[in-house]
Short mmCIF file of C-alpha atoms and ligand atoms in Angstrom, two decimals:
data_model
loop_
_atom_site.label_atom_id
_atom_site.label_comp_id
_atom_site.label_asym_id
_atom_site.label_seq_id
_atom_site.Cartn_x
_atom_site.Cartn_y
_atom_site.Cartn_z
CA MET A 1 28.55 13.08 -3.71
CA ALA A 2 26.52 9.95 -4.34
CA ASP A 3 28.24 6.65 -3.83
CA ALA A 4 27.44 4.60 -6.94
CA ARG A 5 27.45 1.32 -5.04
CA PRO A 6 24.05 0.59 -3.54
CA PHE A 7 24.74 -0.71 -0.05
CA HIS A 8 21.76 -3.06 -0.44
CA TRP A 9 23.77 -5.34 -2.65
CA GLU A 10 25.76 -6.38 0.37
CA TYR A 11 22.77 -6.79 2.62
CA ASN A 12 21.40 -10.18 3.60
CA PRO A 13 17.88 -9.70 4.90
CA GLU A 14 16.83 -11.60 8.02
CA PRO A 15 15.18 -14.86 7.05
CA VAL A 16 11.38 -14.64 7.26
CA ALA A 17 9.20 -17.52 8.46
CA ARG A 18 8.03 -18.80 5.10
CA GLU A 19 4.43 -19.90 4.90
CA VAL A 20 2.17 -21.56 2.38
CA PHE A 21 -1.54 -21.16 1.70
CA ARG A 22 -3.31 -24.33 0.60
CA ILE A 23 -6.64 -23.54 -0.99
CA GLU A 24 -9.27 -25.92 -2.28
CA GLY A 25 -11.21 -23.84 -4.77
CA GLY A 26 -14.39 -24.05 -6.78
CA ARG A 27 -16.82 -23.10 -4.01
CA PRO A 28 -18.99 -19.96 -4.26
CA LEU A 29 -18.21 -17.60 -1.39
CA SER A 30 -21.16 -16.19 0.48
CA GLY A 31 -21.84 -14.06 3.53
CA SER A 32 -20.46 -10.81 4.87
CA VAL A 33 -17.00 -9.53 5.50
CA ALA A 34 -15.91 -6.48 7.50
CA ILE A 35 -13.31 -4.30 5.78
CA SER A 36 -10.28 -3.30 7.88
CA GLY A 37 -8.54 0.05 8.15
CA SER A 38 -6.40 1.29 5.29
CA LYS A 39 -2.76 0.21 5.28
CA ASN A 40 -1.65 3.12 3.13
CA ALA A 41 -3.36 5.65 5.41
CA ALA A 42 -2.32 4.10 8.74
CA LEU A 43 1.40 3.91 7.89
CA LYS A 44 1.60 7.63 7.07
CA MET A 45 -0.28 8.60 10.23
CA LEU A 46 2.15 6.67 12.40
CA ALA A 47 4.94 8.61 10.68
CA ALA A 48 3.04 11.91 11.06
CA ALA A 49 2.77 11.35 14.82
CA THR A 50 6.51 12.13 15.08
CA LEU A 51 5.69 15.75 14.16
CA THR A 52 4.68 16.36 17.80
CA GLY A 53 5.96 15.38 21.25
CA GLU A 54 2.36 14.91 22.40
CA ARG A 55 0.49 11.62 22.36
CA CYS A 56 -1.49 10.62 19.24
CA ARG A 57 -4.08 7.87 19.26
CA PHE A 58 -5.18 5.90 16.22
CA THR A 59 -8.11 3.51 15.95
CA ASN A 60 -9.16 1.23 13.08
CA VAL A 61 -5.47 0.51 12.38
CA PRO A 62 -5.15 -2.77 10.46
CA GLU A 63 -3.31 -5.59 12.28
CA ILE A 64 -0.79 -6.24 9.53
CA GLU A 65 2.93 -6.83 9.22
CA ASP A 66 3.71 -3.41 7.68
CA VAL A 67 2.14 -1.63 10.67
CA ARG A 68 4.19 -3.80 13.04
CA VAL A 69 7.35 -2.92 11.08
CA MET A 70 6.54 0.81 11.28
CA ALA A 71 5.84 0.52 15.05
CA GLU A 72 9.17 -1.29 15.58
CA THR A 73 11.02 1.28 13.49
CA LEU A 74 9.56 4.09 15.62
CA ARG A 75 10.44 2.28 18.87
CA ASP A 76 14.03 1.91 17.67
CA LEU A 77 14.15 5.72 17.33
CA GLY A 78 13.10 6.06 20.98
CA VAL A 79 9.44 6.81 20.22
CA VAL A 80 6.91 5.24 22.62
CA VAL A 81 4.44 3.13 20.65
CA ASP A 82 1.67 1.46 22.67
CA HIS A 83 -0.78 -1.06 21.34
CA PRO A 84 -3.43 -1.01 24.10
CA ALA A 85 -6.08 -2.95 22.17
CA ALA A 86 -6.51 -4.64 18.82
CA ASN A 87 -6.55 -2.05 16.02
CA THR A 88 -5.53 0.78 18.37
CA TYR A 89 -2.08 2.36 18.48
CA GLU A 90 -0.80 5.25 20.61
CA VAL A 91 2.36 7.10 19.68
CA ALA A 92 4.31 9.56 21.85
CA SER A 93 7.41 11.05 20.23
CA GLY A 94 8.66 13.22 23.12
CA ASP A 95 12.11 11.65 23.32
CA VAL A 96 13.47 10.75 19.93
CA GLU A 97 16.97 9.47 20.68
CA TRP A 98 18.14 8.30 17.28
CA LEU A 99 17.52 10.26 14.11
CA PHE A 100 18.49 7.22 12.11
CA VAL A 101 16.28 4.89 10.05
CA PRO A 102 18.37 1.81 9.32
CA LEU A 103 18.50 -0.42 6.29
CA GLU A 104 16.85 -3.21 8.30
CA ALA A 105 13.63 -1.13 8.44
CA ALA A 106 13.88 0.23 4.91
CA ALA A 107 14.50 -3.16 3.33
CA LYS A 108 11.35 -4.54 4.90
CA MET A 109 9.10 -1.70 3.88
CA ARG A 110 9.31 1.21 1.48
CA ALA A 111 6.94 3.29 3.62
CA SER A 112 9.74 3.65 6.21
CA PHE A 113 10.90 6.47 3.91
CA MET A 114 7.85 8.41 5.12
CA LEU A 115 9.92 9.28 8.22
CA LEU A 116 12.17 11.56 6.16
CA GLY A 117 9.82 14.56 6.00
CA PRO A 118 8.57 14.68 9.59
CA LEU A 119 11.91 13.92 11.32
CA LEU A 120 13.81 16.37 9.16
CA SER A 121 11.23 19.07 9.70
CA ARG A 122 10.92 18.66 13.48
CA PHE A 123 14.51 17.82 14.44
CA GLY A 124 16.46 19.38 11.57
CA ARG A 125 18.34 16.22 10.63
CA VAL A 126 17.95 12.53 9.87
CA ILE A 127 19.95 9.71 8.32
CA ILE A 128 17.63 7.39 6.43
CA SER A 129 18.22 4.30 4.32
CA ASN A 130 17.20 4.03 0.70
CA PRO A 131 14.11 1.78 0.81
CA GLY A 132 13.63 -1.67 -0.66
CA GLY A 133 9.98 -2.68 -0.21
CA ASP A 134 7.97 -4.48 -2.86
CA ARG A 135 9.88 -5.77 -5.85
CA ILE A 136 7.66 -3.83 -8.27
CA GLY A 137 9.46 -1.55 -10.65
CA ARG A 138 12.57 0.36 -9.71
CA ARG A 139 10.58 2.56 -7.36
CA PRO A 140 13.11 5.32 -6.80
CA VAL A 141 12.75 8.07 -4.16
CA ASP A 142 14.23 10.94 -6.18
CA LEU A 143 10.98 12.93 -6.06
CA HIS A 144 10.94 12.80 -2.23
CA VAL A 145 14.54 13.94 -2.05
CA ASP A 146 14.02 16.75 -4.59
CA ALA A 147 10.96 17.95 -2.64
CA MET A 148 12.99 18.15 0.60
CA ARG A 149 15.76 20.01 -1.20
CA SER A 150 13.29 22.54 -2.57
CA LEU A 151 12.14 23.08 1.06
CA GLY A 152 15.71 24.02 1.90
CA ALA A 153 17.15 20.68 3.08
CA GLU A 154 20.73 19.67 2.33
CA ILE A 155 20.89 16.00 1.41
CA GLU A 156 23.86 13.80 0.57
CA TYR A 157 23.69 10.16 -0.49
CA ARG A 158 26.46 7.86 0.76
CA ASN A 159 26.63 4.07 1.05
CA GLY A 160 22.89 3.58 0.62
CA TYR A 161 21.94 6.29 3.14
CA TYR A 162 20.54 9.79 2.73
CA PHE A 163 22.15 12.22 5.17
CA ALA A 164 19.64 15.07 5.43
CA THR A 165 19.90 18.32 7.38
CA ALA A 166 17.77 21.45 7.51
CA PRO A 167 19.99 24.31 8.54
CA GLY A 168 17.75 26.47 10.75
CA ARG A 169 14.27 25.46 9.71
CA LEU A 170 12.76 24.15 6.47
CA ARG A 171 11.36 27.00 4.36
CA GLY A 172 7.97 26.99 2.65
CA THR A 173 8.12 26.96 -1.13
CA GLU A 174 6.34 25.75 -4.24
CA VAL A 175 6.97 22.00 -4.50
CA ARG A 176 6.47 21.02 -8.15
CA PHE A 177 6.38 17.33 -9.03
CA PRO A 178 7.03 16.23 -12.64
CA PHE A 179 4.20 13.69 -12.18
CA VAL A 180 1.97 12.51 -9.35
CA SER A 181 3.58 10.57 -6.52
CA VAL A 182 1.50 9.45 -3.53
CA MET A 183 4.25 9.16 -0.93
CA GLY A 184 6.20 12.02 -2.51
CA THR A 185 3.17 14.26 -1.91
CA GLU A 186 2.77 12.94 1.63
CA ASN A 187 6.43 13.39 2.55
CA ALA A 188 6.41 16.98 1.27
CA LEU A 189 3.13 17.61 3.10
CA LEU A 190 4.45 16.35 6.44
CA ALA A 191 7.68 18.32 6.09
CA ALA A 192 5.82 21.53 5.18
CA THR A 193 3.54 21.50 8.26
CA LEU A 194 6.48 22.64 10.45
CA ALA A 195 8.32 24.69 7.79
CA ASP A 196 8.66 28.46 7.91
CA GLY A 197 6.02 30.04 5.66
CA GLN A 198 3.71 28.83 2.92
CA THR A 199 4.11 25.71 0.78
CA VAL A 200 2.11 24.78 -2.30
CA ILE A 201 2.33 21.18 -3.57
CA ARG A 202 1.40 20.62 -7.22
CA PRO A 203 0.44 18.23 -8.74
CA ALA A 204 -0.57 16.71 -5.42
CA ALA A 205 -1.80 13.11 -5.25
CA GLN A 206 -5.58 12.92 -4.83
CA GLU A 207 -5.77 9.49 -3.19
CA PRO A 208 -8.30 9.27 -0.32
CA GLU A 209 -5.43 8.22 1.99
CA VAL A 210 -3.78 11.62 1.38
CA ASP A 211 -7.01 13.36 2.38
CA ASP A 212 -7.23 11.20 5.50
CA LEU A 213 -3.70 12.29 6.38
CA ILE A 214 -4.72 15.92 5.85
CA ALA A 215 -7.72 15.39 8.16
CA PHE A 216 -5.40 14.04 10.88
CA LEU A 217 -2.90 16.90 10.42
CA GLN A 218 -5.73 19.44 10.77
CA LYS A 219 -6.64 17.83 14.11
CA MET A 220 -2.98 18.28 15.12
CA GLY A 221 -3.37 22.00 14.48
CA ALA A 222 -1.66 22.07 11.07
CA GLU A 223 -2.85 24.71 8.64
CA VAL A 224 -3.34 22.62 5.54
CA ALA A 225 -6.02 22.36 2.88
CA ARG A 226 -6.59 20.96 -0.58
CA THR A 227 -7.36 24.15 -2.46
CA TYR A 228 -7.82 22.54 -5.90
CA PRO A 229 -8.13 18.83 -6.69
CA ASP A 230 -4.41 18.68 -7.53
CA THR A 231 -3.13 21.36 -5.15
CA ILE A 232 -2.39 21.27 -1.41
CA GLU A 233 -1.48 24.44 0.48
CA ILE A 234 0.20 24.51 3.86
CA HIS A 235 1.06 27.36 6.20
CA GLY A 236 3.84 26.07 8.42
CA ARG A 237 3.35 26.15 12.20
CA ARG A 238 6.00 26.20 14.96
CA ARG A 239 4.42 23.24 16.78
CA LEU A 240 1.66 20.72 16.41
CA ARG A 241 -0.35 18.98 19.13
CA GLY A 242 -1.40 15.38 19.76
CA ALA A 243 -4.67 14.17 18.21
CA ASP A 244 -6.95 11.14 17.91
CA HIS A 245 -7.98 9.73 14.56
CA SER A 246 -9.85 6.75 13.16
CA VAL A 247 -8.27 5.42 9.94
CA ILE A 248 -10.46 5.18 6.81
CA PRO A 249 -11.33 1.72 5.47
CA ASP A 250 -9.02 0.00 3.02
CA ARG A 251 -10.38 0.39 -0.52
CA ILE A 252 -7.86 -2.11 -1.90
CA GLU A 253 -8.90 -4.82 0.56
CA ALA A 254 -12.54 -4.03 -0.36
CA GLY A 255 -11.79 -4.43 -4.08
CA THR A 256 -10.10 -7.76 -3.36
CA PHE A 257 -13.23 -9.11 -1.67
CA VAL A 258 -15.45 -7.80 -4.49
CA VAL A 259 -13.46 -9.93 -6.93
CA ALA A 260 -13.59 -12.90 -4.52
CA GLY A 261 -17.39 -12.82 -4.62
CA ALA A 262 -17.46 -12.39 -8.40
CA VAL A 263 -14.97 -15.05 -9.55
CA THR A 264 -16.36 -17.74 -7.24
CA GLY A 265 -19.88 -17.04 -8.55
CA GLY A 266 -20.96 -16.13 -5.01
CA ARG A 267 -22.80 -13.39 -3.17
CA VAL A 268 -20.78 -11.32 -0.74
CA THR A 269 -21.66 -8.25 1.33
CA LEU A 270 -18.82 -5.96 2.38
CA SER A 271 -19.46 -3.90 5.50
CA GLY A 272 -17.56 -0.72 6.38
CA ALA A 273 -16.64 -0.54 2.72
CA PRO A 274 -15.60 2.77 1.14
CA CYS A 275 -17.77 2.74 -1.97
CA ASP A 276 -17.08 6.43 -2.66
CA HIS A 277 -13.36 5.67 -3.00
CA LEU A 278 -13.90 2.85 -5.49
CA ALA A 279 -15.83 4.57 -8.29
CA ALA A 280 -13.42 3.67 -11.13
CA PHE A 281 -13.18 0.05 -9.96
CA VAL A 282 -16.94 -0.33 -9.44
CA GLU A 283 -17.45 0.99 -12.98
CA VAL A 284 -15.12 -1.68 -14.44
CA VAL A 285 -16.66 -4.48 -12.41
CA GLY A 286 -20.14 -3.39 -13.47
CA ARG A 287 -19.06 -3.14 -17.12
CA ALA A 288 -17.77 -6.71 -16.89
CA GLY A 289 -21.30 -7.78 -15.95
CA VAL A 290 -20.84 -8.49 -12.24
CA GLY A 291 -23.80 -7.46 -10.07
CA ILE A 292 -22.52 -4.74 -7.76
CA SER A 293 -24.41 -2.19 -5.71
CA CYS A 294 -23.23 0.35 -3.20
CA GLY A 295 -24.95 1.54 -0.04
CA ARG A 296 -23.64 4.22 2.33
CA ASP A 297 -20.88 1.98 3.67
CA THR A 298 -21.74 -1.41 2.25
CA ILE A 299 -21.09 -3.05 -1.09
CA GLU A 300 -23.14 -6.01 -2.35
CA VAL A 301 -21.53 -8.27 -4.93
CA ASP A 302 -23.51 -10.79 -6.92
CA GLY A 303 -21.33 -13.07 -9.02
CA THR A 304 -24.04 -15.60 -9.83
CA GLY A 305 -24.12 -14.44 -13.44
CA ILE A 306 -20.65 -15.93 -14.03
CA ASP A 307 -22.07 -18.89 -16.05
CA ASP A 308 -25.25 -17.35 -17.38
CA PRO A 309 -25.17 -14.79 -18.97
CA GLY A 310 -21.41 -14.76 -18.22
CA PHE A 311 -18.98 -11.90 -17.61
CA ARG A 312 -17.77 -9.64 -20.45
CA ALA A 313 -14.20 -8.74 -21.40
CA CYS A 314 -13.21 -5.11 -20.91
CA ASP A 315 -10.13 -2.96 -21.36
CA ILE A 316 -8.63 -1.38 -18.28
CA GLN A 317 -5.95 1.21 -17.58
CA THR A 318 -4.52 2.08 -14.18
CA ALA A 319 -3.94 5.70 -13.19
CA PRO A 320 -3.46 7.89 -10.14
CA TYR A 321 -6.69 8.56 -8.22
CA PRO A 322 -9.48 9.07 -9.24
CA GLY A 323 -8.44 6.55 -11.92
CA LEU A 324 -8.35 2.78 -11.45
CA ALA A 325 -5.83 2.02 -8.67
CA THR A 326 -2.73 0.13 -9.74
CA ASP A 327 -3.12 -1.91 -6.54
CA LEU A 328 -6.45 -3.17 -7.93
CA GLN A 329 -5.00 -4.19 -11.31
CA PRO A 330 -4.00 -7.71 -10.15
CA PRO A 331 -7.42 -8.58 -8.65
CA THR A 332 -9.16 -7.09 -11.70
CA SER A 333 -6.94 -9.20 -13.96
CA VAL A 334 -8.16 -12.33 -12.15
CA LEU A 335 -11.73 -11.21 -12.82
CA LEU A 336 -10.92 -10.76 -16.52
CA THR A 337 -9.75 -14.39 -16.82
CA GLN A 338 -13.39 -15.27 -16.14
CA ALA A 339 -14.81 -12.85 -18.73
CA HIS A 340 -15.63 -13.86 -22.32
CA GLY A 341 -13.36 -12.25 -24.94
CA VAL A 342 -10.05 -10.41 -25.01
CA SER A 343 -9.35 -7.77 -22.36
CA ASN A 344 -6.45 -5.34 -22.72
CA VAL A 345 -4.69 -4.35 -19.53
CA HIS A 346 -2.60 -1.17 -19.47
CA GLU A 347 -0.57 -0.86 -16.25
CA ALA A 348 0.39 2.80 -16.55
CA VAL A 349 1.78 3.46 -13.04
CA PHE A 350 4.48 0.81 -12.46
CA GLU A 351 6.61 -1.36 -14.69
CA ASP A 352 6.90 -5.01 -13.49
CA ARG A 353 3.39 -5.11 -12.06
CA LEU A 354 2.26 -7.45 -14.84
CA GLU A 355 4.98 -10.06 -14.39
CA TRP A 356 2.93 -12.03 -11.89
CA LEU A 357 0.52 -12.92 -14.75
CA GLY A 358 3.01 -15.71 -15.54
CA GLU A 359 2.01 -17.39 -12.25
CA LEU A 360 -1.67 -16.89 -13.12
CA ASN A 361 -1.05 -18.68 -16.44
CA ARG A 362 0.24 -21.71 -14.51
CA MET A 363 -3.32 -21.99 -13.19
CA GLY A 364 -4.78 -22.05 -16.71
CA ALA A 365 -5.21 -18.35 -17.47
CA ARG A 366 -4.34 -17.01 -20.95
CA ALA A 367 -2.54 -13.77 -20.22
CA GLU A 368 0.00 -12.49 -22.72
CA LEU A 369 2.54 -9.85 -21.80
CA GLN A 370 3.16 -7.39 -24.65
CA ASP A 371 5.64 -5.17 -22.82
CA ASP A 372 6.27 -3.92 -19.27
CA HIS A 373 3.04 -1.94 -19.30
CA HIS A 374 0.65 -3.91 -21.52
CA ALA A 375 -0.94 -7.36 -21.45
CA SER A 376 -3.97 -9.06 -22.92
CA ILE A 377 -6.13 -11.60 -21.14
CA THR A 378 -8.25 -14.01 -23.13
CA GLY A 379 -11.23 -15.56 -21.36
CA ARG A 380 -13.08 -17.33 -20.20
CA THR A 381 -10.58 -19.97 -19.14
CA PRO A 382 -11.30 -22.45 -16.39
CA LEU A 383 -8.66 -22.16 -13.65
CA GLN A 384 -7.08 -25.25 -12.12
CA GLY A 385 -5.20 -25.78 -8.88
CA ALA A 386 -1.40 -25.51 -9.22
CA GLU A 387 1.73 -24.74 -7.25
CA VAL A 388 2.50 -21.02 -7.48
CA GLU A 389 4.82 -18.48 -5.87
CA ILE A 390 3.91 -15.01 -4.59
CA GLY A 391 6.28 -12.21 -5.60
CA ASP A 392 4.62 -9.21 -3.93
CA LEU A 393 1.68 -8.21 -1.78
CA ARG A 394 -1.07 -7.46 -4.32
CA ALA A 395 -0.13 -10.29 -6.69
CA GLY A 396 -0.22 -12.58 -3.64
CA ALA A 397 -3.78 -11.73 -2.70
CA SER A 398 -4.76 -12.11 -6.36
CA LEU A 399 -3.30 -15.60 -6.60
CA MET A 400 -5.50 -16.43 -3.60
CA LEU A 401 -8.51 -15.16 -5.59
CA ALA A 402 -7.54 -17.33 -8.55
CA ALA A 403 -7.13 -20.32 -6.24
CA LEU A 404 -10.59 -19.75 -4.74
CA ALA A 405 -12.06 -19.79 -8.25
CA ALA A 406 -10.00 -22.79 -9.45
CA GLU A 407 -10.98 -26.44 -9.51
CA GLY A 408 -8.74 -28.51 -7.25
CA THR A 409 -6.07 -27.55 -4.74
CA THR A 410 -3.58 -24.69 -5.10
CA THR A 411 -0.43 -24.38 -3.03
CA ILE A 412 0.71 -20.76 -2.79
CA HIS A 413 4.26 -20.18 -1.58
CA GLY A 414 5.41 -16.87 -0.08
CA ALA A 415 2.26 -16.26 1.98
CA HIS A 416 4.16 -13.87 4.25
CA HIS A 417 3.94 -11.19 1.50
CA VAL A 418 0.16 -11.14 1.94
CA HIS A 419 0.33 -10.59 5.72
CA ARG A 420 2.19 -7.36 5.02
CA GLY A 421 -1.05 -5.75 3.91
CA TYR A 422 -4.15 -7.85 4.64
CA GLU A 423 -5.52 -8.32 8.15
CA ASN A 424 -6.47 -11.90 8.89
CA ILE A 425 -7.13 -12.69 5.24
CA GLU A 426 -7.52 -16.44 5.61
CA ARG A 427 -9.97 -16.01 8.54
CA LYS A 428 -12.06 -13.65 6.41
CA PHE A 429 -12.09 -16.09 3.47
CA LEU A 430 -12.90 -19.02 5.83
CA ASP A 431 -15.88 -17.09 7.19
CA LEU A 432 -17.16 -16.75 3.61
CA GLY A 433 -17.03 -20.52 3.20
CA ALA A 434 -13.59 -20.94 1.59
CA ARG A 435 -11.42 -23.97 2.23
CA ILE A 436 -8.04 -22.55 3.11
CA GLU A 437 -5.15 -23.51 5.35
CA ARG A 438 -1.96 -21.67 6.24
CA LEU A 439 1.01 -23.96 6.76
CA ALA A 440 4.64 -23.45 7.63
CA GLU A 441 6.71 -23.99 4.46
CA GLY A 442 7.97 -27.55 4.14
CA THR A 443 5.71 -28.97 6.88
CA ASP A 444 2.17 -30.19 7.18
CA SER A 445 1.51 -28.28 10.39
CA THR A 446 -1.02 -25.47 10.35
CA THR A 447 0.15 -22.12 11.74
CA SER A 448 -2.27 -19.97 13.66
C1 UD1 B 1 1.89 4.33 -3.08
C2 UD1 B 1 1.28 3.15 -2.39
C3 UD1 B 1 1.22 1.94 -3.33
C4 UD1 B 1 0.53 2.33 -4.64
C5 UD1 B 1 1.17 3.58 -5.24
C6 UD1 B 1 0.43 4.10 -6.47
C7 UD1 B 1 1.87 3.42 -0.06
C8 UD1 B 1 2.62 2.90 1.11
N1 UD1 B 1 2.04 2.79 -1.22
O1 UD1 B 1 3.25 4.00 -3.40
O2 UD1 B 1 0.47 0.91 -2.67
O3 UD1 B 1 0.65 1.26 -5.54
O4 UD1 B 1 1.18 4.64 -4.28
O5 UD1 B 1 -0.89 4.34 -6.16
O6 UD1 B 1 1.10 4.36 0.04
N2 UD1 B 1 8.36 7.49 -8.63
C9 UD1 B 1 9.56 8.03 -9.03
N3 UD1 B 1 10.33 8.69 -8.12
C10 UD1 B 1 9.93 8.83 -6.80
C11 UD1 B 1 8.68 8.29 -6.40
C12 UD1 B 1 7.93 7.62 -7.34
O7 UD1 B 1 9.96 7.92 -10.19
O8 UD1 B 1 10.66 9.45 -6.01
C13 UD1 B 1 7.51 6.78 -9.63
C14 UD1 B 1 7.24 5.33 -9.29
O9 UD1 B 1 8.28 4.48 -9.73
C15 UD1 B 1 5.93 5.10 -10.01
C16 UD1 B 1 5.23 6.45 -9.90
O10 UD1 B 1 6.24 7.37 -9.57
O11 UD1 B 1 6.15 4.81 -11.35
C17 UD1 B 1 4.13 6.54 -8.86
O12 UD1 B 1 4.58 6.02 -7.65
P1 UD1 B 1 4.10 6.63 -6.25
O13 UD1 B 1 2.76 7.28 -6.41
O14 UD1 B 1 5.19 7.47 -5.68
O15 UD1 B 1 3.94 5.31 -5.38
P2 UD1 B 1 4.25 5.16 -3.84
O16 UD1 B 1 3.90 6.41 -3.15
O17 UD1 B 1 5.61 4.62 -3.65
#
C-alpha cells in the first residue's frame, strides 16, 4: 500500500550554481532570431528511444539543461547517449542495466517520469521516483499510473517510489482519461506501442509535440495513428527499430520572442518558427494590436504601435491545445501590462501559475490575483527596473521580457531556471540589441 510519507520531504537537492541576469531595459529589440527545437518534444523522444535496442538519432535538439538531465538519467540506466555535435543526440538502449529512475533525476525534472511507460513496456519492470519538477501546482502523476494499470501493470507506491511490473506483457486496452493530460497521453502511448493488442487513448492530448512523437514512433515501426482529433489508436508490436528524427521547433520559445519584440516596441523576425502551432496565441497578440504576420516558417512582429495607437487590453484563457498554451500565459501577461485597459486572465490548466505576477508587480505592473486561476491586469503601466526572483521556467523568461521593456536595470535571481528550457537565451537577446549580462550570484563576474 502507499506510504503516506513523501520521501521528498527528507531530500536535500544538490546545490545548483545560482546565477543572476542583469538587464538594462528600455531599448527596442530588432533583427532576427532563430527558434530552437522543442523542449517538450525532444524530452519525450529521448525517452521513446528506450523502446528499442537499436540506435536512434535526433537532430534539432535544444541545448538546454532539461535535455542534459534526461541524457544523464539515461546514461545512469546503462543507455549509451552520444552527443556528436551541437543539437544532435544519439541514443542506443541495447544494454539497460538498471531499471531504476532515482529521486535525484525526478527532483530535477518532472519529464523523467516519461521513462515509466517505455521501460515498463519493454523490460516488464521499473522502479521510478515520484517527480518534483517545476513548483507549479501540485502536478500529480495519478493519471499516468492509472493508465499503466489499465494496460495491465501492477504498481505499488512505497517511500516516494513507484514499483511497477508488467507480468508477461502489457495488454492493449481503452485508456480513458478524466481530462486531457499531455504527458499522461504520451506515457500511455509509449507503453502501448509494445503492448499486446490494440489500445485506444481518449481524450488524447492534441499538442503538436504529441504528434511529433507519433511521427517518430511511426519511423520506429510502431503502428500508431491519430484517428480523431482527441483519439490515438495503437496496435502493439513485438519490437521497434532505431530511427532518425528532427525535432519540431519550440512554439513556446517562439511566443516568448514575439512578446519581446512587442513590449520593447521593436521589430523582430523569427526564423524556423512554427506559426501553424501558434494560432490561438497569434490571435490574442493580433487582438491586442501588435503587428504580427506569419510566413511558411517565419513570424514578423512589429511592436512599433506600442505608443501610438497603443496596445489594447484583452481577456485570455489558457486551455489544452488548440487553445492558448498555459506555457504562454506568463509572456502574454507581460504583454497585457503594456495594453490600455483591464485584461482578465483565466489560467485554467494549472493552479499556482499566476503567483509570479507578484514579482511582475514589483516592476510596476498592476496585476491583481482574484484566486488561484484568475487575475486582472490593468494597463498600461510603465515598468521599472527592480530586483526580482524567478520561481519557475516560464515565469523566469517572462521576467526577462518585463526587464527588457522596463526603464533602468533589473536584477533577476534564479537564472538557472531559465536554462532548463531556453537555449542560449541571453545570446539571442544580445543579438537583438538587448543589454544583458549573466553573473554568478553574489559576484560581479560574468559567466559564459
Ligand atoms: C506538459 C508540459 C508543460 C505544459 C503542460 C500543459 C512537458 C514536459 N511539459 O506538462 O510544459 O505546461 O503539459 O500544456 O511536456 N494532472 C493530474 N494528474 C496527472 C497528470 C496531470 O491531475 O497524473 C493535471 C495537472 O495538475 C494539470 C493538468 O492535469 O492541472 C494538465 O497537466 P498535463 O497536461 O499532464 O501537464 P504535463 O504533461 O505535466
